[in-house]
Amino acid sequence: MTLQYITDYIDRKIEENSEKIVFTFYELKIRENLNDIEMMDFINLSKTKLQNMGYNVYETGDEYEDSTGKHVVENNILFIAMKA
């Protein structure tokens, strides 16, 4: 896994929805076939990149608010990035 891989992945997610980006356990562990170390690296680097891009990052169990109200990041979601 490279930084370019992470950048490309984030870019694809932003194309889908630039306001709310959701990263699930399933998509990284199963679909992308990342091992535990790769997954942790991906999560840490992605969160930093998204924060530098002006996103607020919420991890599993965190509360966040959007236009539909208050929510809690569910257990199957690793983190959510919301455009600040």
Coordinates of C-alpha atoms in Angstrom, one line a residue:
M1 CA 0.0 0.0 0.0
T2 CA 1.4 3.4 -1.0
L3 CA 0.5 7.0 -0.3
Q4 CA -0.8 7.2 -3.9
Y5 CA -3.1 4.3 -3.2
I6 CA -4.6 6.2 -0.2
T7 CA -4.9 9.4 -2.2
D8 CA -6.6 7.7 -5.1
Y9 CA -9.0 5.9 -2.7
I10 CA -9.9 9.2 -1.0
D11 CA -10.4 10.9 -4.3
R12 CA -12.8 8.2 -5.4
K13 CA -14.7 8.6 -2.1
I14 CA -14.9 12.3 -2.5
E15 CA -16.3 11.9 -6.1
E16 CA -19.1 9.8 -4.6
N17 CA -19.9 12.4 -1.9
S18 CA -17.7 15.3 -1.0
E19 CA -19.7 16.3 2.1
K20 CA -19.8 13.0 4.0
I21 CA -17.2 10.3 3.5
V22 CA -17.8 7.0 5.2
F23 CA -15.1 4.3 5.6
T24 CA -16.4 0.9 6.8
F25 CA -14.6 -2.1 8.2
Y26 CA -16.0 -4.2 5.4
E27 CA -14.7 -2.1 2.5
L28 CA -11.1 -2.0 3.8
K29 CA -10.8 -5.4 5.3
I30 CA -12.8 -7.5 2.9
R31 CA -13.2 -5.6 -0.4
E32 CA -9.7 -4.0 -0.4
N33 CA -8.2 -7.1 1.4
L34 CA -6.0 -5.0 3.7
N35 CA -4.3 -6.8 6.6
D36 CA -4.5 -5.4 10.1
I37 CA -1.3 -3.4 9.9
E38 CA -2.2 -2.0 6.4
M39 CA -5.6 -1.1 7.6
M40 CA -4.3 0.8 10.6
D41 CA -1.8 2.7 8.4
F42 CA -4.6 3.4 5.9
I43 CA -6.9 4.8 8.7
N44 CA -4.2 7.0 10.3
L45 CA -2.9 8.4 7.0
S46 CA -6.4 8.9 5.6
K47 CA -7.6 10.7 8.7
T48 CA -4.6 13.1 8.7
K49 CA -5.0 13.8 4.9
L50 CA -8.8 14.5 5.3
Q51 CA -8.2 16.8 8.3
N52 CA -5.6 18.7 6.3
M53 CA -8.3 19.0 3.5
G54 CA -10.7 20.6 5.9
Y55 CA -12.8 17.7 7.0
N56 CA -13.8 16.8 10.6
V57 CA -13.2 13.2 11.4
Y58 CA -15.4 11.1 13.7
E59 CA -14.4 7.6 14.8
T60 CA -16.5 4.7 15.9
G61 CA -18.7 5.7 18.9
D62 CA -18.2 9.5 18.3
E63 CA -21.2 11.8 18.0
Y64 CA -21.6 14.1 15.0
E65 CA -24.3 16.3 13.7
D66 CA -25.4 16.9 10.1
S67 CA -28.5 18.3 8.4
T68 CA -30.6 15.4 9.5
G69 CA -29.7 15.6 13.2
K70 CA -27.4 14.1 15.7
H71 CA -25.8 10.7 15.0
V72 CA -23.3 8.2 16.5
V73 CA -20.7 6.5 14.4
E74 CA -21.8 2.9 14.3
N75 CA -19.6 -0.1 15.2
N76 CA -19.2 -1.3 11.6
I77 CA -17.9 2.2 10.5
L78 CA -14.3 2.9 11.1
F79 CA -14.6 6.7 10.6
I80 CA -16.6 9.4 8.9
A81 CA -15.2 12.6 7.5
M82 CA -17.6 15.5 7.3
K83 CA -16.8 18.7 5.3
A84 CA -16.2 21.5 7.8

